[in-house]
């Protein structure tokens, strides 16, 4: 039985990680979604337990104290965290767990979870990045500018990631991520007793 | 401009690296083949400069002295070597260079060339491995037994490789290798100035 892995899909605001992650999940039934805990207010259409677990600051701080997070961070005045137990249990069972997360969170996960696979989602151009942040339409002009400046700075962290995927066309970005998943399933380091499997009756065959 | 990489397709006798490598090259025009130098006699249908460079022991030893090999090894009483300059020049130009090589050679390359991508091709079962070695039909019974014993021992080295691919069906094995190539082209470490490309007019888009 091979171990699964945590697939960290990350990038700045406006890189489109939400959209690409959603398209990937719709196409693939073999990937689990890691739902984050947050103290921010739900946006229109967001459901508790599906998009996020929406909690109060008090509850969040309790969870931090109990060491319940793989990472957590303050982003735009709200807390976000990834519940640890869920991720580890699924990986041990052989599952691929998808985590959409901002750059701060991804870097924290990198320190705690060496075997995760890190993908940096890139906007094709800076103009397109700005367009996407503006189009979201849920923020004030000041918020938009702050997001754009943060996004620009965060591009410097691409070097900390394993893979980059350019989100110019969603279906192309999803194909890139699928190739990464396919390859990562063939990683020797996550397999136990490859030789034994071949020696055993039945051997190893493609599904 | 991104760097290419050396793709090392390796495995024991009977794993089918020759057949799978050939099928991959027929499907993909964007991969270059690294032709090895050898002192062994050509088999029926093999061409000098295409399958191997067939040279005398004297010539081979000269090349070793001149440090012209990325790796070389004595396998079944014949020398095999990978010409260094060819590989490095192509990688710098952004090419993917495929090298089919035995396990000994792959391990030597791993010591000299950290950025290469190592794939271990596996037979689905030990029976199938034996069948393939017997079917080749060019060796004596003693040679066949030696090859089988070596192949069995060499399975222990799978842990030194990045990826494993099971060769039960050729087309499936080729698809696995193509996914690995696709993913490796998205490796951050082989890219220069990703941020600069996005800032520049034009940005990055899918081909």
Short mmCIF file of C-alpha atoms in Angstrom, two decimals:
data_model
loop_
_atom_site.label_atom_id
_atom_site.label_comp_id
_atom_site.label_asym_id
_atom_site.label_seq_id
_atom_site.Cartn_x
_atom_site.Cartn_y
_atom_site.Cartn_z
CA UNK A 1 0.00 0.00 0.00
CA UNK A 2 1.45 3.34 -1.01
CA UNK A 3 1.12 6.58 0.92
CA UNK A 4 -0.86 9.47 -0.48
CA UNK A 5 0.30 13.06 -0.37
CA UNK A 6 -0.72 16.61 0.39
CA UNK A 7 -1.01 18.64 -2.82
CA UNK A 8 -0.57 22.31 -1.97
CA UNK A 9 -2.10 24.57 -4.61
CA UNK A 10 -0.98 28.05 -3.80
CA UNK A 11 -0.36 31.46 -5.31
CA UNK A 12 -1.15 35.12 -4.78
CA UNK A 13 -4.63 36.67 -4.80
CA UNK A 14 -5.84 36.73 -8.40
CA UNK A 15 -3.80 33.72 -9.50
CA UNK A 16 -7.10 31.84 -9.62
CA UNK A 17 -6.37 29.00 -7.20
CA UNK A 18 -10.01 28.81 -6.15
CA UNK A 19 -11.27 28.48 -9.74
CA UNK A 20 -8.56 26.02 -10.80
CA UNK A 21 -8.96 23.95 -7.63
CA UNK A 22 -12.73 23.75 -8.24
CA UNK A 23 -12.25 22.69 -11.89
CA UNK A 24 -9.75 20.03 -10.80
CA UNK A 25 -12.11 18.64 -8.15
CA UNK A 26 -15.00 18.50 -10.63
CA UNK A 27 -12.87 16.45 -13.04
CA UNK A 28 -11.30 14.11 -10.50
CA UNK A 29 -13.16 12.01 -7.98
CA UNK A 30 -9.93 10.53 -6.57
CA UNK A 31 -8.82 13.75 -4.86
CA UNK A 32 -9.99 14.92 -1.45
CA UNK A 33 -10.42 18.53 -0.55
CA UNK A 34 -8.83 19.86 2.63
CA UNK A 35 -11.26 22.34 4.14
CA UNK A 36 -9.58 25.17 6.04
CA UNK A 37 -10.78 26.82 9.23
CA UNK A 38 -11.19 30.61 9.08
CA UNK A 39 -12.42 33.55 11.12
CA UNK A 40 -13.33 35.61 8.05
CA UNK A 41 -16.97 36.26 7.11
CA UNK A 42 -18.48 33.97 4.47
CA UNK A 43 -18.72 35.50 0.98
CA UNK A 44 -21.95 35.14 -1.03
CA UNK A 45 -22.54 31.47 -1.84
CA UNK A 46 -19.90 30.07 0.52
CA UNK A 47 -21.01 27.20 2.75
CA UNK A 48 -19.73 26.30 6.21
CA UNK A 49 -17.91 22.93 6.12
CA UNK A 50 -17.67 22.99 2.34
CA UNK A 51 -15.63 26.07 1.38
CA UNK A 52 -14.35 26.72 4.90
CA UNK A 53 -15.16 26.02 8.52
CA UNK A 54 -16.19 29.48 9.68
CA UNK A 55 -15.37 29.95 13.38
CA UNK A 56 -15.00 32.77 15.89
CA UNK A 57 -11.60 34.12 16.91
CA UNK A 58 -12.06 32.53 20.34
CA UNK A 59 -12.57 29.05 18.88
CA UNK A 60 -9.64 29.53 16.50
CA UNK A 61 -7.30 30.51 19.33
CA UNK A 62 -8.35 27.41 21.32
CA UNK A 63 -7.44 25.23 18.34
CA UNK A 64 -4.05 26.95 18.02
CA UNK A 65 -3.40 26.29 21.73
CA UNK A 66 -4.33 22.61 21.24
CA UNK A 67 -1.85 22.35 18.31
CA UNK A 68 -4.62 21.38 15.90
CA UNK A 69 -3.21 23.15 12.83
CA UNK A 70 -0.74 22.10 10.18
CA UNK A 71 -0.41 25.82 9.52
CA UNK A 72 -2.31 28.95 10.35
CA UNK A 73 -1.88 32.57 9.40
CA UNK A 74 -3.36 36.04 9.64
CA UNK A 75 -4.21 37.27 6.13
CA UNK A 76 -6.03 40.57 5.52
CA UNK A 77 -7.03 40.66 9.21
CA UNK A 78 -8.55 37.16 9.24
CA UNK A 79 -7.19 33.86 10.54
CA UNK A 80 -6.94 30.80 8.28
CA UNK A 81 -5.74 27.34 9.40
CA UNK A 82 -5.40 23.78 8.10
CA UNK A 83 -6.62 21.07 10.48
CA UNK A 84 -3.72 18.64 10.99
CA UNK A 85 -5.40 15.34 11.91
CA UNK A 86 -7.61 15.20 8.82
CA UNK A 87 -4.68 15.62 6.41
CA UNK A 88 -2.39 13.05 8.06
CA UNK A 89 -5.12 10.42 8.38
CA UNK A 90 -6.03 10.68 4.69
CA UNK A 91 -2.39 10.56 3.51
CA UNK A 92 -1.79 7.40 5.53
CA UNK A 93 -4.84 5.85 3.85
CA UNK A 94 -3.27 6.60 0.44
CA UNK A 95 -5.43 9.62 -0.41
CA UNK A 96 -4.38 12.71 -2.34
CA UNK A 97 -5.46 15.74 -0.32
CA UNK A 98 -5.77 19.04 -2.16
CA UNK A 99 -5.14 22.19 -0.18
CA UNK A 100 -5.77 25.61 -1.70
CA UNK A 101 -3.81 28.11 0.31
CA UNK A 102 -2.18 31.54 0.23
CA UNK A 103 1.60 31.88 -0.04
CA UNK A 104 2.19 32.53 3.69
CA UNK A 105 0.38 29.30 4.59
CA UNK A 106 2.19 27.25 1.97
CA UNK A 107 5.60 28.32 3.28
CA UNK A 108 4.58 27.36 6.81
CA UNK A 109 3.40 23.94 5.58
CA UNK A 110 6.72 23.49 3.79
CA UNK A 111 8.52 23.77 7.13
CA UNK A 112 6.19 21.24 8.82
CA UNK A 113 5.44 18.77 6.05
CA UNK A 114 8.44 17.96 3.84
CA UNK A 115 6.66 15.36 1.71
CA UNK A 116 3.91 17.66 0.45
CA UNK A 117 3.89 18.64 -3.24
CA UNK A 118 3.95 22.41 -3.74
CA UNK A 119 2.45 24.04 -6.82
CA UNK A 120 2.65 27.80 -7.38
CA UNK A 121 -0.17 29.05 -9.57
CA UNK A 122 0.88 32.04 -11.65
CA UNK A 123 -1.12 34.69 -13.43
CA UNK A 124 -0.01 34.93 -17.09
CA UNK A 125 0.65 38.70 -16.80
CA UNK A 126 0.49 41.43 -14.13
CA UNK A 127 -2.36 43.13 -16.04
CA UNK A 128 -4.39 39.94 -15.85
CA UNK A 129 -3.62 39.64 -12.14
CA UNK A 130 -4.94 43.17 -11.55
CA UNK A 131 -8.06 42.46 -13.66
CA UNK A 132 -8.88 39.38 -11.63
CA UNK A 133 -8.48 41.16 -8.30
CA UNK A 134 -10.70 44.03 -9.52
CA UNK A 135 -13.32 41.69 -11.02
CA UNK A 136 -13.82 39.89 -7.72
CA UNK A 137 -15.71 43.04 -6.74
CA UNK A 138 -15.97 42.34 -3.02
CA UNK A 139 -13.28 44.76 -1.87
CA UNK A 140 -12.74 48.51 -1.60
CA UNK A 141 -10.17 50.25 -3.84
CA UNK A 142 -7.72 50.30 -0.94
CA UNK A 143 -8.16 46.54 -0.40
CA UNK A 144 -7.65 45.95 -4.12
CA UNK A 145 -4.39 47.89 -4.10
CA UNK A 146 -3.16 46.08 -1.00
CA UNK A 147 -3.98 42.71 -2.59
CA UNK A 148 -2.18 43.68 -5.80
CA UNK A 149 0.94 44.86 -3.96
CA UNK A 150 0.98 41.70 -1.82
CA UNK A 151 0.51 39.55 -4.92
CA UNK A 152 3.45 41.26 -6.63
CA UNK A 153 5.71 40.67 -3.60
CA UNK A 154 4.55 37.07 -3.23
CA UNK A 155 5.74 36.17 -6.74
CA UNK A 156 9.25 36.23 -5.22
CA UNK A 157 8.43 33.04 -3.33
CA UNK A 158 7.90 30.88 -6.42
CA UNK A 159 11.47 29.58 -5.90
CA UNK A 160 10.35 27.83 -2.70
CA UNK A 161 7.87 25.65 -4.60
CA UNK A 162 8.32 22.38 -6.51
CA UNK A 163 6.23 23.22 -9.57
CA UNK A 164 4.76 26.28 -11.29
CA UNK A 165 1.54 26.28 -13.29
CA UNK A 166 0.47 29.24 -15.42
CA UNK A 167 -3.24 29.94 -15.19
CA UNK A 168 -3.93 31.49 -18.58
CA UNK A 169 -6.53 28.88 -19.53
CA UNK A 170 -8.22 26.95 -16.72
CA UNK A 171 -8.37 23.61 -18.61
CA UNK A 172 -4.63 23.85 -19.43
CA UNK A 173 -3.78 24.63 -15.82
CA UNK A 174 -5.86 21.62 -14.71
CA UNK A 175 -4.04 19.37 -17.23
CA UNK A 176 -0.69 20.54 -15.85
CA UNK A 177 -1.79 19.74 -12.30
CA UNK A 178 -3.08 16.32 -13.42
CA UNK A 179 0.31 15.51 -14.96
CA UNK A 180 1.99 16.50 -11.69
CA UNK A 181 -0.42 14.23 -9.77
CA UNK A 182 0.19 11.35 -12.23
CA UNK A 183 3.96 11.72 -11.84
CA UNK A 184 3.83 12.07 -8.05
CA UNK A 185 1.89 8.80 -7.82
CA UNK A 186 4.92 7.16 -9.45
CA UNK A 187 7.35 8.52 -6.84
CA UNK A 188 9.52 5.75 -5.44
CA UNK A 189 9.80 7.39 -2.00
CA UNK A 190 6.08 6.92 -1.24
CA UNK A 191 6.07 3.21 -2.04
CA UNK A 192 6.76 0.42 0.39
CA UNK A 193 8.37 -2.83 -0.75
CA UNK A 194 8.28 -2.41 -4.52
CA UNK A 195 10.53 -5.47 -4.97
CA UNK A 196 8.31 -7.57 -2.71
CA UNK A 197 5.25 -6.66 -4.80
CA UNK A 198 6.96 -7.89 -7.97
CA UNK A 199 8.12 -11.11 -6.35
CA UNK A 200 4.63 -11.76 -4.95
CA UNK A 201 2.10 -13.64 -7.03
CA UNK A 202 0.20 -11.04 -9.06
CA UNK A 203 3.03 -8.55 -9.20
CA UNK A 204 2.27 -4.92 -10.09
CA UNK A 205 -0.01 -4.03 -12.96
CA UNK A 206 -1.63 -0.84 -14.22
CA UNK A 207 -5.18 -0.28 -12.95
CA UNK B 1 14.76 30.23 -21.41
CA UNK B 2 14.41 27.13 -19.27
CA UNK B 3 16.98 24.36 -19.00
CA UNK B 4 16.22 20.89 -20.30
CA UNK B 5 17.07 17.74 -18.42
CA UNK B 6 18.54 14.29 -18.73
CA UNK B 7 15.83 11.62 -18.46
CA UNK B 8 17.41 8.38 -17.31
CA UNK B 9 15.29 5.35 -18.25
CA UNK B 10 16.82 2.42 -16.47
CA UNK B 11 16.04 -1.02 -15.12
CA UNK B 12 17.31 -4.58 -15.15
CA UNK B 13 17.64 -6.80 -18.22
CA UNK B 14 14.14 -7.83 -19.25
CA UNK B 15 12.43 -4.74 -17.85
CA UNK B 16 11.95 -3.67 -21.46
CA UNK B 17 13.71 -0.29 -21.41
CA UNK B 18 14.71 -0.67 -25.07
CA UNK B 19 11.14 -1.33 -26.22
CA UNK B 20 9.58 1.36 -24.03
CA UNK B 21 12.25 3.91 -24.97
CA UNK B 22 11.64 3.19 -28.67
CA UNK B 23 7.85 3.56 -28.28
CA UNK B 24 8.34 6.86 -26.42
CA UNK B 25 10.66 8.24 -29.12
CA UNK B 26 8.21 7.26 -31.88
CA UNK B 27 5.44 9.18 -30.12
CA UNK B 28 7.43 12.26 -29.19
CA UNK B 29 9.47 14.42 -31.52
CA UNK B 30 10.52 16.77 -28.70
CA UNK B 31 12.85 14.27 -27.03
CA UNK B 32 16.43 13.60 -28.07
CA UNK B 33 18.06 10.23 -27.77
CA UNK B 34 21.44 9.95 -26.08
CA UNK B 35 23.43 7.38 -28.03
CA UNK B 36 25.86 5.40 -25.89
CA UNK B 37 29.32 4.22 -26.84
CA UNK B 38 29.96 0.48 -26.46
CA UNK B 39 32.56 -2.18 -27.14
CA UNK B 40 29.99 -4.95 -27.50
CA UNK B 41 29.23 -6.52 -30.88
CA UNK B 42 26.17 -5.16 -32.74
CA UNK B 43 23.05 -7.37 -32.56
CA UNK B 44 21.05 -8.09 -35.69
CA UNK B 45 19.50 -4.85 -36.99
CA UNK B 46 21.52 -2.51 -34.78
CA UNK B 47 23.13 0.46 -36.53
CA UNK B 48 26.31 2.29 -35.60
CA UNK B 49 25.53 5.88 -34.51
CA UNK B 50 21.84 5.11 -34.10
CA UNK B 51 21.52 2.36 -31.47
CA UNK B 52 25.10 2.71 -30.20
CA UNK B 53 28.49 3.94 -31.26
CA UNK B 54 30.33 0.63 -31.62
CA UNK B 55 34.02 1.11 -30.85
CA UNK B 56 37.09 -1.01 -30.03
CA UNK B 57 38.35 -1.41 -26.46
CA UNK B 58 41.37 0.70 -27.37
CA UNK B 59 39.23 3.63 -28.52
CA UNK B 60 36.99 3.31 -25.46
CA UNK B 61 39.95 3.44 -23.08
CA UNK B 62 41.26 6.57 -24.82
CA UNK B 63 37.91 8.25 -24.25
CA UNK B 64 37.93 7.26 -20.56
CA UNK B 65 41.42 8.76 -20.21
CA UNK B 66 40.20 12.00 -21.85
CA UNK B 67 37.28 12.18 -19.38
CA UNK B 68 34.72 12.05 -22.18
CA UNK B 69 32.08 10.03 -20.32
CA UNK B 70 29.25 11.03 -18.00
CA UNK B 71 29.38 7.39 -16.89
CA UNK B 72 30.83 4.16 -18.15
CA UNK B 73 30.63 0.59 -16.96
CA UNK B 74 31.58 -2.98 -17.68
CA UNK B 75 28.39 -5.05 -18.11
CA UNK B 76 28.46 -8.69 -19.20
CA UNK B 77 32.11 -8.24 -20.32
CA UNK B 78 31.43 -5.21 -22.55
CA UNK B 79 32.02 -1.51 -21.94
CA UNK B 80 29.18 1.03 -22.23
CA UNK B 81 29.59 4.80 -21.82
CA UNK B 82 27.59 8.03 -22.16
CA UNK B 83 29.36 10.86 -24.00
CA UNK B 84 29.36 13.87 -21.66
CA UNK B 85 29.57 16.89 -24.01
CA UNK B 86 26.54 15.91 -26.09
CA UNK B 87 24.26 15.64 -23.03
CA UNK B 88 25.33 18.91 -21.38
CA UNK B 89 25.09 20.92 -24.60
CA UNK B 90 21.56 19.72 -25.29
CA UNK B 91 20.36 20.37 -21.72
CA UNK B 92 21.68 23.93 -21.85
CA UNK B 93 19.71 24.43 -25.08
CA UNK B 94 16.54 23.35 -23.27
CA UNK B 95 16.33 19.83 -24.72
CA UNK B 96 15.09 16.70 -22.99
CA UNK B 97 17.69 13.99 -23.51
CA UNK B 98 16.56 10.39 -23.06
CA UNK B 99 19.16 7.91 -21.89
CA UNK B 100 18.37 4.19 -21.73
CA UNK B 101 20.86 2.62 -19.38
CA UNK B 102 21.47 -0.34 -17.09
CA UNK B 103 21.26 0.06 -13.31
CA UNK B 104 25.04 0.33 -12.75
CA UNK B 105 25.28 3.20 -15.21
CA UNK B 106 22.27 5.02 -13.76
CA UNK B 107 23.76 4.97 -10.27
CA UNK B 108 27.03 6.40 -11.59
CA UNK B 109 25.12 9.17 -13.40
CA UNK B 110 23.26 9.94 -10.18
CA UNK B 111 26.59 10.72 -8.51
CA UNK B 112 27.72 13.00 -11.37
CA UNK B 113 24.49 14.64 -12.49
CA UNK B 114 22.16 15.60 -9.63
CA UNK B 115 19.54 17.29 -11.81
CA UNK B 116 18.81 14.25 -13.99
CA UNK B 117 15.40 12.57 -13.65
CA UNK B 118 15.68 8.87 -12.80
CA UNK B 119 13.02 6.36 -13.81
CA UNK B 120 13.25 2.68 -12.84
CA UNK B 121 11.38 0.47 -15.26
CA UNK B 122 9.96 -2.59 -13.53
CA UNK B 123 8.79 -5.92 -14.88
CA UNK B 124 5.24 -6.65 -13.62
CA UNK B 125 6.30 -10.07 -12.22
CA UNK B 126 9.47 -12.17 -11.90
CA UNK B 127 8.00 -14.77 -14.28
CA UNK B 128 7.51 -12.10 -16.92
CA UNK B 129 11.08 -10.91 -16.36
CA UNK B 130 12.38 -14.43 -16.95
CA UNK B 131 10.19 -14.83 -20.08
CA UNK B 132 11.55 -11.64 -21.58
CA UNK B 133 15.17 -12.59 -20.96
CA UNK B 134 14.59 -16.05 -22.50
CA UNK B 135 12.66 -14.66 -25.50
CA UNK B 136 15.49 -12.34 -26.46
CA UNK B 137 17.11 -15.57 -27.70
CA UNK B 138 20.60 -14.23 -28.21
CA UNK B 139 22.21 -15.74 -25.14
CA UNK B 140 23.26 -19.15 -23.85
CA UNK B 141 21.41 -20.73 -20.92
CA UNK B 142 24.26 -19.67 -18.63
CA UNK B 143 24.00 -16.05 -19.84
CA UNK B 144 20.25 -16.14 -19.31
CA UNK B 145 20.66 -17.34 -15.73
CA UNK B 146 23.31 -14.69 -15.03
CA UNK B 147 21.05 -11.97 -16.44
CA UNK B 148 18.11 -13.18 -14.37
CA UNK B 149 20.14 -13.29 -11.15
CA UNK B 150 21.56 -9.81 -11.83
CA UNK B 151 18.10 -8.49 -12.61
CA UNK B 152 16.77 -9.87 -9.32
CA UNK B 153 19.59 -8.20 -7.36
CA UNK B 154 19.22 -4.94 -9.24
CA UNK B 155 15.60 -4.54 -8.12
CA UNK B 156 17.08 -3.55 -4.75
CA UNK B 157 18.29 -0.28 -6.27
CA UNK B 158 14.81 1.03 -7.10
CA UNK B 159 15.03 3.13 -3.92
CA UNK B 160 17.81 5.23 -5.48
CA UNK B 161 15.50 6.41 -8.28
CA UNK B 162 12.96 9.25 -8.42
CA UNK B 163 10.15 7.38 -10.19
CA UNK B 164 9.09 3.79 -10.93
CA UNK B 165 7.15 2.71 -14.00
CA UNK B 166 5.70 -0.77 -14.36
CA UNK B 167 6.09 -2.16 -17.87
CA UNK B 168 3.09 -4.49 -18.09
CA UNK B 169 1.62 -2.72 -21.14
CA UNK B 170 3.98 -0.65 -23.29
CA UNK B 171 1.46 2.10 -24.03
CA UNK B 172 0.68 2.50 -20.30
CA UNK B 173 4.38 2.67 -19.44
CA UNK B 174 4.83 5.35 -22.13
CA UNK B 175 1.90 7.36 -20.72
CA UNK B 176 3.48 7.21 -17.26
CA UNK B 177 6.78 8.49 -18.63
CA UNK B 178 5.00 11.26 -20.57
CA UNK B 179 3.30 12.41 -17.36
CA UNK B 180 6.69 12.49 -15.63
CA UNK B 181 8.11 14.57 -18.52
CA UNK B 182 5.11 16.93 -18.44
CA UNK B 183 5.54 17.45 -14.67
CA UNK B 184 9.31 17.86 -14.86
CA UNK B 185 8.89 20.62 -17.45
CA UNK B 186 6.93 22.49 -14.74
CA UNK B 187 9.77 22.24 -12.20
CA UNK B 188 10.53 25.62 -10.71
CA UNK B 189 14.24 24.84 -10.23
CA UNK B 190 14.89 24.65 -13.99
CA UNK B 191 13.34 28.04 -14.73
CA UNK B 192 15.13 31.37 -14.68
CA UNK B 193 13.33 34.59 -13.74
CA UNK B 194 9.73 33.38 -13.62
CA UNK B 195 8.65 36.66 -12.01
CA UNK B 196 10.43 38.68 -14.72
CA UNK B 197 8.59 36.73 -17.43
CA UNK B 198 5.23 37.61 -15.88
CA UNK B 199 6.14 41.28 -15.48
CA UNK B 200 7.38 41.46 -19.08
CA UNK B 201 4.97 42.30 -21.85
CA UNK B 202 3.55 39.01 -23.11
CA UNK B 203 3.92 37.19 -19.80
CA UNK B 204 3.82 33.37 -19.77
CA UNK B 205 1.19 31.45 -21.71
CA UNK B 206 0.62 27.82 -22.61
CA UNK B 207 2.01 26.82 -26.01
#
